[in-house]
């Protein structure tokens, strides 16, 4: 353990750490380094654009070993998607060609490149009521110390003060640690009218327009 950790606003010099953490937690919370030829792809999608384009909603957890966790997100998901289309994806699309061939033959690098060319925002059923969204990751050394809850508390304070009506976040069904954590935090699983038998993403939500129940 590297001593007490502090939570602070993201700074431009944190970008390399965000890329590193995104990769080391990129396999349903586990280290994904061995799964990618280009380790920057995870951060290109899920960490860096938020720190660059929406730093007011980006915070890091730092201890004596450096930055070991982050929470990033967007106040208005659909507006942020438009910002990505204008200011983030064009350069990446030049660097990473849209993969061809049979998707069954793709590796993870190809899948992430396809996502850069074909971003898919969450369903409007989710974003209409819960317009803000977040991504949070902590390296193992910072887990189990209350920092996940503290980061989400800090982030919610920021987006709620900016006028958000609610948040959503997507979780892989295979990320069991994250599923337990979000449920324990008090987020509610979004229930679709016709749920898929095997969903590829589970959405958690929180409504800011009604008071949150006190923990029992």
mmCIF file with all atom_site columns, C-alpha atoms in Angstrom:
data_model
loop_
_atom_site.group_PDB
_atom_site.id
_atom_site.type_symbol
_atom_site.label_atom_id
_atom_site.label_alt_id
_atom_site.label_comp_id
_atom_site.label_asym_id
_atom_site.label_entity_id
_atom_site.label_seq_id
_atom_site.pdbx_PDB_ins_code
_atom_site.Cartn_x
_atom_site.Cartn_y
_atom_site.Cartn_z
_atom_site.occupancy
_atom_site.B_iso_or_equiv
_atom_site.pdbx_formal_charge
_atom_site.auth_seq_id
_atom_site.auth_comp_id
_atom_site.auth_asym_id
_atom_site.auth_atom_id
_atom_site.pdbx_PDB_model_num
ATOM 1   C CA . UNK A 1 1   ? 0.000   0.000   0.000   1.00 0.00 ? 1   UNK A CA 1
ATOM 2   C CA . UNK A 1 2   ? 1.331   3.432   -0.924  1.00 0.00 ? 2   UNK A CA 1
ATOM 3   C CA . UNK A 1 3   ? -0.191  5.502   1.867   1.00 0.00 ? 3   UNK A CA 1
ATOM 4   C CA . UNK A 1 4   ? -3.304  7.623   1.857   1.00 0.00 ? 4   UNK A CA 1
ATOM 5   C CA . UNK A 1 5   ? -4.864  8.520   -1.471  1.00 0.00 ? 5   UNK A CA 1
ATOM 6   C CA . UNK A 1 6   ? -6.374  11.852  -2.425  1.00 0.00 ? 6   UNK A CA 1
ATOM 7   C CA . UNK A 1 7   ? -9.015  12.690  -5.000  1.00 0.00 ? 7   UNK A CA 1
ATOM 8   C CA . UNK A 1 8   ? -8.438  15.709  -7.198  1.00 0.00 ? 8   UNK A CA 1
ATOM 9   C CA . UNK A 1 9   ? -9.493  17.197  -10.510 1.00 0.00 ? 9   UNK A CA 1
ATOM 10  C CA . UNK A 1 10  ? -7.801  15.750  -13.571 1.00 0.00 ? 10  UNK A CA 1
ATOM 11  C CA . UNK A 1 11  ? -4.796  17.630  -14.960 1.00 0.00 ? 11  UNK A CA 1
ATOM 12  C CA . UNK A 1 12  ? -3.285  17.536  -18.469 1.00 0.00 ? 12  UNK A CA 1
ATOM 13  C CA . UNK A 1 13  ? -0.288  15.609  -17.144 1.00 0.00 ? 13  UNK A CA 1
ATOM 14  C CA . UNK A 1 14  ? -2.551  12.733  -16.022 1.00 0.00 ? 14  UNK A CA 1
ATOM 15  C CA . UNK A 1 15  ? -3.377  11.567  -19.535 1.00 0.00 ? 15  UNK A CA 1
ATOM 16  C CA . UNK A 1 16  ? -0.698  8.862   -19.717 1.00 0.00 ? 16  UNK A CA 1
ATOM 17  C CA . UNK A 1 17  ? -1.885  7.453   -16.383 1.00 0.00 ? 17  UNK A CA 1
ATOM 18  C CA . UNK A 1 18  ? -5.485  7.338   -17.622 1.00 0.00 ? 18  UNK A CA 1
ATOM 19  C CA . UNK A 1 19  ? -4.416  5.367   -20.692 1.00 0.00 ? 19  UNK A CA 1
ATOM 20  C CA . UNK A 1 20  ? -2.424  2.966   -18.514 1.00 0.00 ? 20  UNK A CA 1
ATOM 21  C CA . UNK A 1 21  ? -5.272  2.422   -16.024 1.00 0.00 ? 21  UNK A CA 1
ATOM 22  C CA . UNK A 1 22  ? -7.833  1.963   -18.799 1.00 0.00 ? 22  UNK A CA 1
ATOM 23  C CA . UNK A 1 23  ? -5.718  -0.823  -20.279 1.00 0.00 ? 23  UNK A CA 1
ATOM 24  C CA . UNK A 1 24  ? -4.898  -2.482  -16.964 1.00 0.00 ? 24  UNK A CA 1
ATOM 25  C CA . UNK A 1 25  ? -8.618  -2.659  -16.107 1.00 0.00 ? 25  UNK A CA 1
ATOM 26  C CA . UNK A 1 26  ? -9.856  -3.194  -19.667 1.00 0.00 ? 26  UNK A CA 1
ATOM 27  C CA . UNK A 1 27  ? -10.783 -6.878  -19.425 1.00 0.00 ? 27  UNK A CA 1
ATOM 28  C CA . UNK A 1 28  ? -13.939 -6.648  -17.292 1.00 0.00 ? 28  UNK A CA 1
ATOM 29  C CA . UNK A 1 29  ? -11.875 -5.008  -14.580 1.00 0.00 ? 29  UNK A CA 1
ATOM 30  C CA . UNK A 1 30  ? -8.785  -7.177  -15.115 1.00 0.00 ? 30  UNK A CA 1
ATOM 31  C CA . UNK A 1 31  ? -5.526  -6.380  -16.888 1.00 0.00 ? 31  UNK A CA 1
ATOM 32  C CA . UNK A 1 32  ? -6.029  -6.384  -20.663 1.00 0.00 ? 32  UNK A CA 1
ATOM 33  C CA . UNK A 1 33  ? -2.428  -5.665  -21.641 1.00 0.00 ? 33  UNK A CA 1
ATOM 34  C CA . UNK A 1 34  ? -1.929  -9.108  -23.180 1.00 0.00 ? 34  UNK A CA 1
ATOM 35  C CA . UNK A 1 35  ? -5.103  -8.812  -25.284 1.00 0.00 ? 35  UNK A CA 1
ATOM 36  C CA . UNK A 1 36  ? -4.099  -5.834  -27.438 1.00 0.00 ? 36  UNK A CA 1
ATOM 37  C CA . UNK A 1 37  ? -1.416  -5.092  -29.972 1.00 0.00 ? 37  UNK A CA 1
ATOM 38  C CA . UNK A 1 38  ? -2.105  -1.360  -29.484 1.00 0.00 ? 38  UNK A CA 1
ATOM 39  C CA . UNK A 1 39  ? -2.698  -0.738  -25.801 1.00 0.00 ? 39  UNK A CA 1
ATOM 40  C CA . UNK A 1 40  ? -3.895  2.836   -26.361 1.00 0.00 ? 40  UNK A CA 1
ATOM 41  C CA . UNK A 1 41  ? -7.182  1.745   -27.946 1.00 0.00 ? 41  UNK A CA 1
ATOM 42  C CA . UNK A 1 42  ? -9.027  1.235   -24.659 1.00 0.00 ? 42  UNK A CA 1
ATOM 43  C CA . UNK A 1 43  ? -8.065  4.683   -23.427 1.00 0.00 ? 43  UNK A CA 1
ATOM 44  C CA . UNK A 1 44  ? -8.962  6.295   -26.762 1.00 0.00 ? 44  UNK A CA 1
ATOM 45  C CA . UNK A 1 45  ? -12.524 5.079   -26.256 1.00 0.00 ? 45  UNK A CA 1
ATOM 46  C CA . UNK A 1 46  ? -13.207 5.125   -22.538 1.00 0.00 ? 46  UNK A CA 1
ATOM 47  C CA . UNK A 1 47  ? -10.885 7.546   -20.752 1.00 0.00 ? 47  UNK A CA 1
ATOM 48  C CA . UNK A 1 48  ? -8.885  10.138  -22.698 1.00 0.00 ? 48  UNK A CA 1
ATOM 49  C CA . UNK A 1 49  ? -11.701 11.915  -24.573 1.00 0.00 ? 49  UNK A CA 1
ATOM 50  C CA . UNK A 1 50  ? -13.416 12.790  -21.305 1.00 0.00 ? 50  UNK A CA 1
ATOM 51  C CA . UNK A 1 51  ? -10.277 14.192  -19.715 1.00 0.00 ? 51  UNK A CA 1
ATOM 52  C CA . UNK A 1 52  ? -9.605  16.258  -22.847 1.00 0.00 ? 52  UNK A CA 1
ATOM 53  C CA . UNK A 1 53  ? -13.127 17.385  -23.795 1.00 0.00 ? 53  UNK A CA 1
ATOM 54  C CA . UNK A 1 54  ? -14.906 17.403  -20.408 1.00 0.00 ? 54  UNK A CA 1
ATOM 55  C CA . UNK A 1 55  ? -12.241 17.892  -17.721 1.00 0.00 ? 55  UNK A CA 1
ATOM 56  C CA . UNK A 1 56  ? -14.751 19.533  -15.390 1.00 0.00 ? 56  UNK A CA 1
ATOM 57  C CA . UNK A 1 57  ? -16.266 16.070  -14.884 1.00 0.00 ? 57  UNK A CA 1
ATOM 58  C CA . UNK A 1 58  ? -13.013 14.126  -14.547 1.00 0.00 ? 58  UNK A CA 1
ATOM 59  C CA . UNK A 1 59  ? -11.277 13.269  -11.279 1.00 0.00 ? 59  UNK A CA 1
ATOM 60  C CA . UNK A 1 60  ? -8.361  11.041  -10.324 1.00 0.00 ? 60  UNK A CA 1
ATOM 61  C CA . UNK A 1 61  ? -7.295  9.142   -7.223  1.00 0.00 ? 61  UNK A CA 1
ATOM 62  C CA . UNK A 1 62  ? -3.605  9.541   -6.428  1.00 0.00 ? 62  UNK A CA 1
ATOM 63  C CA . UNK A 1 63  ? -1.357  8.008   -3.792  1.00 0.00 ? 63  UNK A CA 1
ATOM 64  C CA . UNK A 1 64  ? 2.387   7.909   -3.232  1.00 0.00 ? 64  UNK A CA 1
ATOM 65  C CA . UNK A 1 65  ? 2.849   5.731   -6.325  1.00 0.00 ? 65  UNK A CA 1
ATOM 66  C CA . UNK A 1 66  ? 0.984   8.173   -8.540  1.00 0.00 ? 66  UNK A CA 1
ATOM 67  C CA . UNK A 1 67  ? -2.436  8.227   -10.173 1.00 0.00 ? 67  UNK A CA 1
ATOM 68  C CA . UNK A 1 68  ? -4.084  4.839   -9.707  1.00 0.00 ? 68  UNK A CA 1
ATOM 69  C CA . UNK A 1 69  ? -7.718  5.495   -10.498 1.00 0.00 ? 69  UNK A CA 1
ATOM 70  C CA . UNK A 1 70  ? -10.092 7.829   -12.257 1.00 0.00 ? 70  UNK A CA 1
ATOM 71  C CA . UNK A 1 71  ? -13.696 8.723   -12.838 1.00 0.00 ? 71  UNK A CA 1
ATOM 72  C CA . UNK A 1 72  ? -14.666 10.473  -16.064 1.00 0.00 ? 72  UNK A CA 1
ATOM 73  C CA . UNK A 1 73  ? -17.942 11.195  -17.769 1.00 0.00 ? 73  UNK A CA 1
ATOM 74  C CA . UNK A 1 74  ? -20.248 13.531  -19.618 1.00 0.00 ? 74  UNK A CA 1
ATOM 75  C CA . UNK A 1 75  ? -23.017 15.814  -18.400 1.00 0.00 ? 75  UNK A CA 1
ATOM 76  C CA . UNK A 1 76  ? -25.138 15.231  -21.523 1.00 0.00 ? 76  UNK A CA 1
ATOM 77  C CA . UNK A 1 77  ? -24.367 11.974  -23.295 1.00 0.00 ? 77  UNK A CA 1
ATOM 78  C CA . UNK A 1 78  ? -25.860 12.859  -26.668 1.00 0.00 ? 78  UNK A CA 1
ATOM 79  C CA . UNK A 1 79  ? -24.192 16.290  -26.732 1.00 0.00 ? 79  UNK A CA 1
ATOM 80  C CA . UNK A 1 80  ? -20.912 14.610  -25.847 1.00 0.00 ? 80  UNK A CA 1
ATOM 81  C CA . UNK A 1 81  ? -21.366 12.109  -28.688 1.00 0.00 ? 81  UNK A CA 1
ATOM 82  C CA . UNK A 1 82  ? -21.697 15.069  -31.058 1.00 0.00 ? 82  UNK A CA 1
ATOM 83  C CA . UNK A 1 83  ? -18.540 16.589  -29.611 1.00 0.00 ? 83  UNK A CA 1
ATOM 84  C CA . UNK A 1 84  ? -16.677 13.317  -30.153 1.00 0.00 ? 84  UNK A CA 1
ATOM 85  C CA . UNK A 1 85  ? -17.850 13.236  -33.747 1.00 0.00 ? 85  UNK A CA 1
ATOM 86  C CA . UNK A 1 86  ? -16.509 16.739  -34.333 1.00 0.00 ? 86  UNK A CA 1
ATOM 87  C CA . UNK A 1 87  ? -13.347 16.801  -32.240 1.00 0.00 ? 87  UNK A CA 1
ATOM 88  C CA . UNK A 1 88  ? -12.192 13.313  -31.278 1.00 0.00 ? 88  UNK A CA 1
ATOM 89  C CA . UNK A 1 89  ? -13.035 10.583  -33.793 1.00 0.00 ? 89  UNK A CA 1
ATOM 90  C CA . UNK A 1 90  ? -11.740 12.237  -37.010 1.00 0.00 ? 90  UNK A CA 1
ATOM 91  C CA . UNK A 1 91  ? -8.047  11.981  -36.080 1.00 0.00 ? 91  UNK A CA 1
ATOM 92  C CA . UNK A 1 92  ? -8.455  8.446   -34.701 1.00 0.00 ? 92  UNK A CA 1
ATOM 93  C CA . UNK A 1 93  ? -10.286 7.336   -37.839 1.00 0.00 ? 93  UNK A CA 1
ATOM 94  C CA . UNK A 1 94  ? -7.286  8.401   -39.890 1.00 0.00 ? 94  UNK A CA 1
ATOM 95  C CA . UNK A 1 95  ? -4.974  6.435   -37.610 1.00 0.00 ? 95  UNK A CA 1
ATOM 96  C CA . UNK A 1 96  ? -7.107  3.302   -37.301 1.00 0.00 ? 96  UNK A CA 1
ATOM 97  C CA . UNK A 1 97  ? -8.740  2.056   -40.522 1.00 0.00 ? 97  UNK A CA 1
ATOM 98  C CA . UNK A 1 98  ? -12.253 0.640   -40.382 1.00 0.00 ? 98  UNK A CA 1
ATOM 99  C CA . UNK A 1 99  ? -11.629 -3.122  -40.287 1.00 0.00 ? 99  UNK A CA 1
ATOM 100 C CA . UNK A 1 100 ? -12.880 -5.281  -43.103 1.00 0.00 ? 100 UNK A CA 1
ATOM 101 C CA . UNK A 1 101 ? -13.432 -8.977  -43.529 1.00 0.00 ? 101 UNK A CA 1
ATOM 102 C CA . UNK A 1 102 ? -15.496 -11.283 -41.375 1.00 0.00 ? 102 UNK A CA 1
ATOM 103 C CA . UNK A 1 103 ? -16.085 -9.892  -37.840 1.00 0.00 ? 103 UNK A CA 1
ATOM 104 C CA . UNK A 1 104 ? -15.777 -13.440 -36.521 1.00 0.00 ? 104 UNK A CA 1
ATOM 105 C CA . UNK A 1 105 ? -12.084 -13.227 -37.421 1.00 0.00 ? 105 UNK A CA 1
ATOM 106 C CA . UNK A 1 106 ? -11.495 -9.900  -35.654 1.00 0.00 ? 106 UNK A CA 1
ATOM 107 C CA . UNK A 1 107 ? -9.306  -9.468  -32.623 1.00 0.00 ? 107 UNK A CA 1
ATOM 108 C CA . UNK A 1 108 ? -9.919  -6.855  -29.943 1.00 0.00 ? 108 UNK A CA 1
ATOM 109 C CA . UNK A 1 109 ? -7.873  -4.250  -31.820 1.00 0.00 ? 109 UNK A CA 1
ATOM 110 C CA . UNK A 1 110 ? -10.217 -4.653  -34.793 1.00 0.00 ? 110 UNK A CA 1
ATOM 111 C CA . UNK A 1 111 ? -13.311 -4.448  -32.598 1.00 0.00 ? 111 UNK A CA 1
ATOM 112 C CA . UNK A 1 112 ? -12.121 -1.214  -30.969 1.00 0.00 ? 112 UNK A CA 1
ATOM 113 C CA . UNK A 1 113 ? -11.221 0.251   -34.374 1.00 0.00 ? 113 UNK A CA 1
ATOM 114 C CA . UNK A 1 114 ? -14.740 -0.607  -35.574 1.00 0.00 ? 114 UNK A CA 1
ATOM 115 C CA . UNK A 1 115 ? -16.167 1.197   -32.533 1.00 0.00 ? 115 UNK A CA 1
ATOM 116 C CA . UNK A 1 116 ? -14.169 4.305   -33.420 1.00 0.00 ? 116 UNK A CA 1
ATOM 117 C CA . UNK A 1 117 ? -15.774 4.330   -36.864 1.00 0.00 ? 117 UNK A CA 1
ATOM 118 C CA . UNK A 1 118 ? -19.239 3.244   -35.711 1.00 0.00 ? 118 UNK A CA 1
ATOM 119 C CA . UNK A 1 119 ? -19.947 4.660   -32.242 1.00 0.00 ? 119 UNK A CA 1
ATOM 120 C CA . UNK A 1 120 ? -23.197 3.458   -30.726 1.00 0.00 ? 120 UNK A CA 1
ATOM 121 C CA . UNK A 1 121 ? -24.752 5.704   -28.070 1.00 0.00 ? 121 UNK A CA 1
ATOM 122 C CA . UNK A 1 122 ? -26.842 4.067   -25.354 1.00 0.00 ? 122 UNK A CA 1
ATOM 123 C CA . UNK A 1 123 ? -30.573 3.555   -26.010 1.00 0.00 ? 123 UNK A CA 1
ATOM 124 C CA . UNK A 1 124 ? -32.651 6.723   -25.831 1.00 0.00 ? 124 UNK A CA 1
ATOM 125 C CA . UNK A 1 125 ? -34.847 5.016   -23.214 1.00 0.00 ? 125 UNK A CA 1
ATOM 126 C CA . UNK A 1 126 ? -31.812 5.341   -20.965 1.00 0.00 ? 126 UNK A CA 1
ATOM 127 C CA . UNK A 1 127 ? -30.386 8.713   -22.015 1.00 0.00 ? 127 UNK A CA 1
ATOM 128 C CA . UNK A 1 128 ? -33.731 10.557  -22.038 1.00 0.00 ? 128 UNK A CA 1
ATOM 129 C CA . UNK A 1 129 ? -34.236 10.064  -18.314 1.00 0.00 ? 129 UNK A CA 1
ATOM 130 C CA . UNK A 1 130 ? -30.604 9.666   -17.250 1.00 0.00 ? 130 UNK A CA 1
ATOM 131 C CA . UNK A 1 131 ? -28.563 11.923  -19.543 1.00 0.00 ? 131 UNK A CA 1
ATOM 132 C CA . UNK A 1 132 ? -25.202 11.857  -17.762 1.00 0.00 ? 132 UNK A CA 1
ATOM 133 C CA . UNK A 1 133 ? -22.827 8.907   -17.873 1.00 0.00 ? 133 UNK A CA 1
ATOM 134 C CA . UNK A 1 134 ? -19.550 7.886   -16.287 1.00 0.00 ? 134 UNK A CA 1
ATOM 135 C CA . UNK A 1 135 ? -16.615 5.489   -16.444 1.00 0.00 ? 135 UNK A CA 1
ATOM 136 C CA . UNK A 1 136 ? -14.654 4.609   -13.316 1.00 0.00 ? 136 UNK A CA 1
ATOM 137 C CA . UNK A 1 137 ? -11.589 2.415   -12.846 1.00 0.00 ? 137 UNK A CA 1
ATOM 138 C CA . UNK A 1 138 ? -9.179  1.732   -10.006 1.00 0.00 ? 138 UNK A CA 1
ATOM 139 C CA . UNK A 1 139 ? -5.982  -0.277  -10.049 1.00 0.00 ? 139 UNK A CA 1
ATOM 140 C CA . UNK A 1 140 ? -5.898  -3.163  -7.549  1.00 0.00 ? 140 UNK A CA 1
ATOM 141 C CA . UNK A 1 141 ? -3.759  -1.271  -5.029  1.00 0.00 ? 141 UNK A CA 1
ATOM 142 C CA . UNK A 1 142 ? -6.523  1.328   -4.590  1.00 0.00 ? 142 UNK A CA 1
ATOM 143 C CA . UNK A 1 143 ? -9.452  -1.065  -4.483  1.00 0.00 ? 143 UNK A CA 1
ATOM 144 C CA . UNK A 1 144 ? -11.233 -1.917  -1.259  1.00 0.00 ? 144 UNK A CA 1
ATOM 145 C CA . UNK A 1 145 ? -10.340 1.420   0.354   1.00 0.00 ? 145 UNK A CA 1
ATOM 146 C CA . UNK A 1 146 ? -13.582 3.329   -0.188  1.00 0.00 ? 146 UNK A CA 1
ATOM 147 C CA . UNK A 1 147 ? -12.180 5.292   -3.116  1.00 0.00 ? 147 UNK A CA 1
ATOM 148 C CA . UNK A 1 148 ? -14.723 4.020   -5.627  1.00 0.00 ? 148 UNK A CA 1
ATOM 149 C CA . UNK A 1 149 ? -17.589 5.398   -3.557  1.00 0.00 ? 149 UNK A CA 1
ATOM 150 C CA . UNK A 1 150 ? -15.712 8.627   -2.916  1.00 0.00 ? 150 UNK A CA 1
ATOM 151 C CA . UNK A 1 151 ? -15.036 9.125   -6.625  1.00 0.00 ? 151 UNK A CA 1
ATOM 152 C CA . UNK A 1 152 ? -18.671 8.560   -7.565  1.00 0.00 ? 152 UNK A CA 1
ATOM 153 C CA . UNK A 1 153 ? -19.841 10.887  -4.792  1.00 0.00 ? 153 UNK A CA 1
ATOM 154 C CA . UNK A 1 154 ? -17.502 13.601  -6.089  1.00 0.00 ? 154 UNK A CA 1
ATOM 155 C CA . UNK A 1 155 ? -18.601 13.088  -9.680  1.00 0.00 ? 155 UNK A CA 1
ATOM 156 C CA . UNK A 1 156 ? -22.314 13.106  -8.837  1.00 0.00 ? 156 UNK A CA 1
ATOM 157 C CA . UNK A 1 157 ? -21.885 16.346  -6.905  1.00 0.00 ? 157 UNK A CA 1
ATOM 158 C CA . UNK A 1 158 ? -20.307 17.907  -10.012 1.00 0.00 ? 158 UNK A CA 1
ATOM 159 C CA . UNK A 1 159 ? -22.905 16.816  -12.573 1.00 0.00 ? 159 UNK A CA 1
ATOM 160 C CA . UNK A 1 160 ? -25.867 17.434  -10.256 1.00 0.00 ? 160 UNK A CA 1
ATOM 161 C CA . UNK A 1 161 ? -24.600 20.965  -9.574  1.00 0.00 ? 161 UNK A CA 1
ATOM 162 C CA . UNK A 1 162 ? -24.400 21.454  -13.355 1.00 0.00 ? 162 UNK A CA 1
ATOM 163 C CA . UNK A 1 163 ? -28.090 20.528  -13.713 1.00 0.00 ? 163 UNK A CA 1
ATOM 164 C CA . UNK A 1 164 ? -28.094 16.815  -14.554 1.00 0.00 ? 164 UNK A CA 1
ATOM 165 C CA . UNK A 1 165 ? -31.366 14.922  -14.044 1.00 0.00 ? 165 UNK A CA 1
ATOM 166 C CA . UNK A 1 166 ? -29.679 11.552  -13.605 1.00 0.00 ? 166 UNK A CA 1
ATOM 167 C CA . UNK A 1 167 ? -26.840 9.233   -14.527 1.00 0.00 ? 167 UNK A CA 1
ATOM 168 C CA . UNK A 1 168 ? -26.401 5.935   -16.296 1.00 0.00 ? 168 UNK A CA 1
ATOM 169 C CA . UNK A 1 169 ? -23.459 3.633   -16.804 1.00 0.00 ? 169 UNK A CA 1
ATOM 170 C CA . UNK A 1 170 ? -22.982 0.438   -18.764 1.00 0.00 ? 170 UNK A CA 1
ATOM 171 C CA . UNK A 1 171 ? -21.375 -2.695  -17.358 1.00 0.00 ? 171 UNK A CA 1
ATOM 172 C CA . UNK A 1 172 ? -20.352 -5.931  -19.017 1.00 0.00 ? 172 UNK A CA 1
ATOM 173 C CA . UNK A 1 173 ? -22.334 -8.865  -17.577 1.00 0.00 ? 173 UNK A CA 1
ATOM 174 C CA . UNK A 1 174 ? -19.002 -10.615 -17.025 1.00 0.00 ? 174 UNK A CA 1
ATOM 175 C CA . UNK A 1 175 ? -17.669 -7.861  -14.750 1.00 0.00 ? 175 UNK A CA 1
ATOM 176 C CA . UNK A 1 176 ? -19.068 -9.363  -11.553 1.00 0.00 ? 176 UNK A CA 1
ATOM 177 C CA . UNK A 1 177 ? -17.036 -7.158  -9.212  1.00 0.00 ? 177 UNK A CA 1
ATOM 178 C CA . UNK A 1 178 ? -18.432 -4.011  -10.846 1.00 0.00 ? 178 UNK A CA 1
ATOM 179 C CA . UNK A 1 179 ? -21.983 -5.349  -10.802 1.00 0.00 ? 179 UNK A CA 1
ATOM 180 C CA . UNK A 1 180 ? -21.737 -5.980  -7.062  1.00 0.00 ? 180 UNK A CA 1
ATOM 181 C CA . UNK A 1 181 ? -20.124 -2.602  -6.434  1.00 0.00 ? 181 UNK A CA 1
ATOM 182 C CA . UNK A 1 182 ? -22.756 -0.541  -8.273  1.00 0.00 ? 182 UNK A CA 1
ATOM 183 C CA . UNK A 1 183 ? -25.594 -2.416  -6.609  1.00 0.00 ? 183 UNK A CA 1
ATOM 184 C CA . UNK A 1 184 ? -23.993 -1.890  -3.191  1.00 0.00 ? 184 UNK A CA 1
ATOM 185 C CA . UNK A 1 185 ? -23.510 1.806   -3.959  1.00 0.00 ? 185 UNK A CA 1
ATOM 186 C CA . UNK A 1 186 ? -27.244 2.089   -4.474  1.00 0.00 ? 186 UNK A CA 1
ATOM 187 C CA . UNK A 1 187 ? -27.570 2.387   -8.236  1.00 0.00 ? 187 UNK A CA 1
ATOM 188 C CA . UNK A 1 188 ? -30.614 0.747   -9.806  1.00 0.00 ? 188 UNK A CA 1
ATOM 189 C CA . UNK A 1 189 ? -30.459 -1.676  -12.703 1.00 0.00 ? 189 UNK A CA 1
ATOM 190 C CA . UNK A 1 190 ? -32.409 -0.277  -15.660 1.00 0.00 ? 190 UNK A CA 1
ATOM 191 C CA . UNK A 1 191 ? -35.200 -2.598  -16.716 1.00 0.00 ? 191 UNK A CA 1
ATOM 192 C CA . UNK A 1 192 ? -36.036 -2.642  -20.419 1.00 0.00 ? 192 UNK A CA 1
ATOM 193 C CA . UNK A 1 193 ? -39.640 -3.487  -21.431 1.00 0.00 ? 193 UNK A CA 1
ATOM 194 C CA . UNK A 1 194 ? -38.341 -6.408  -23.506 1.00 0.00 ? 194 UNK A CA 1
ATOM 195 C CA . UNK A 1 195 ? -34.986 -7.409  -22.041 1.00 0.00 ? 195 UNK A CA 1
ATOM 196 C CA . UNK A 1 196 ? -32.576 -9.492  -24.083 1.00 0.00 ? 196 UNK A CA 1
ATOM 197 C CA . UNK A 1 197 ? -32.053 -13.036 -22.792 1.00 0.00 ? 197 UNK A CA 1
ATOM 198 C CA . UNK A 1 198 ? -28.301 -12.416 -22.841 1.00 0.00 ? 198 UNK A CA 1
ATOM 199 C CA . UNK A 1 199 ? -27.633 -8.665  -22.789 1.00 0.00 ? 199 UNK A CA 1
ATOM 200 C CA . UNK A 1 200 ? -24.214 -7.446  -23.887 1.00 0.00 ? 200 UNK A CA 1
ATOM 201 C CA . UNK A 1 201 ? -24.484 -4.472  -21.515 1.00 0.00 ? 201 UNK A CA 1
ATOM 202 C CA . UNK A 1 202 ? -26.249 -4.015  -18.190 1.00 0.00 ? 202 UNK A CA 1
ATOM 203 C CA . UNK A 1 203 ? -27.202 -0.405  -17.425 1.00 0.00 ? 203 UNK A CA 1
ATOM 204 C CA . UNK A 1 204 ? -27.295 1.071   -13.946 1.00 0.00 ? 204 UNK A CA 1
ATOM 205 C CA . UNK A 1 205 ? -29.055 4.381   -13.323 1.00 0.00 ? 205 UNK A CA 1
ATOM 206 C CA . UNK A 1 206 ? -29.733 6.976   -10.647 1.00 0.00 ? 206 UNK A CA 1
ATOM 207 C CA . UNK A 1 207 ? -32.405 9.671   -10.709 1.00 0.00 ? 207 UNK A CA 1
ATOM 208 C CA . UNK A 1 208 ? -31.309 13.031  -9.299  1.00 0.00 ? 208 UNK A CA 1
ATOM 209 C CA . UNK A 1 209 ? -34.807 14.560  -9.354  1.00 0.00 ? 209 UNK A CA 1
ATOM 210 C CA . UNK A 1 210 ? -36.008 12.596  -6.329  1.00 0.00 ? 210 UNK A CA 1
ATOM 211 C CA . UNK A 1 211 ? -34.228 12.274  -2.982  1.00 0.00 ? 211 UNK A CA 1
ATOM 212 C CA . UNK A 1 212 ? -32.044 9.209   -2.664  1.00 0.00 ? 212 UNK A CA 1
ATOM 213 C CA . UNK A 1 213 ? -33.193 6.818   0.104   1.00 0.00 ? 213 UNK A CA 1
ATOM 214 C CA . UNK A 1 214 ? -30.991 6.791   3.176   1.00 0.00 ? 214 UNK A CA 1
ATOM 215 C CA . UNK A 1 215 ? -29.017 3.569   3.655   1.00 0.00 ? 215 UNK A CA 1
ATOM 216 C CA . UNK A 1 216 ? -30.747 1.196   6.076   1.00 0.00 ? 216 UNK A CA 1
#
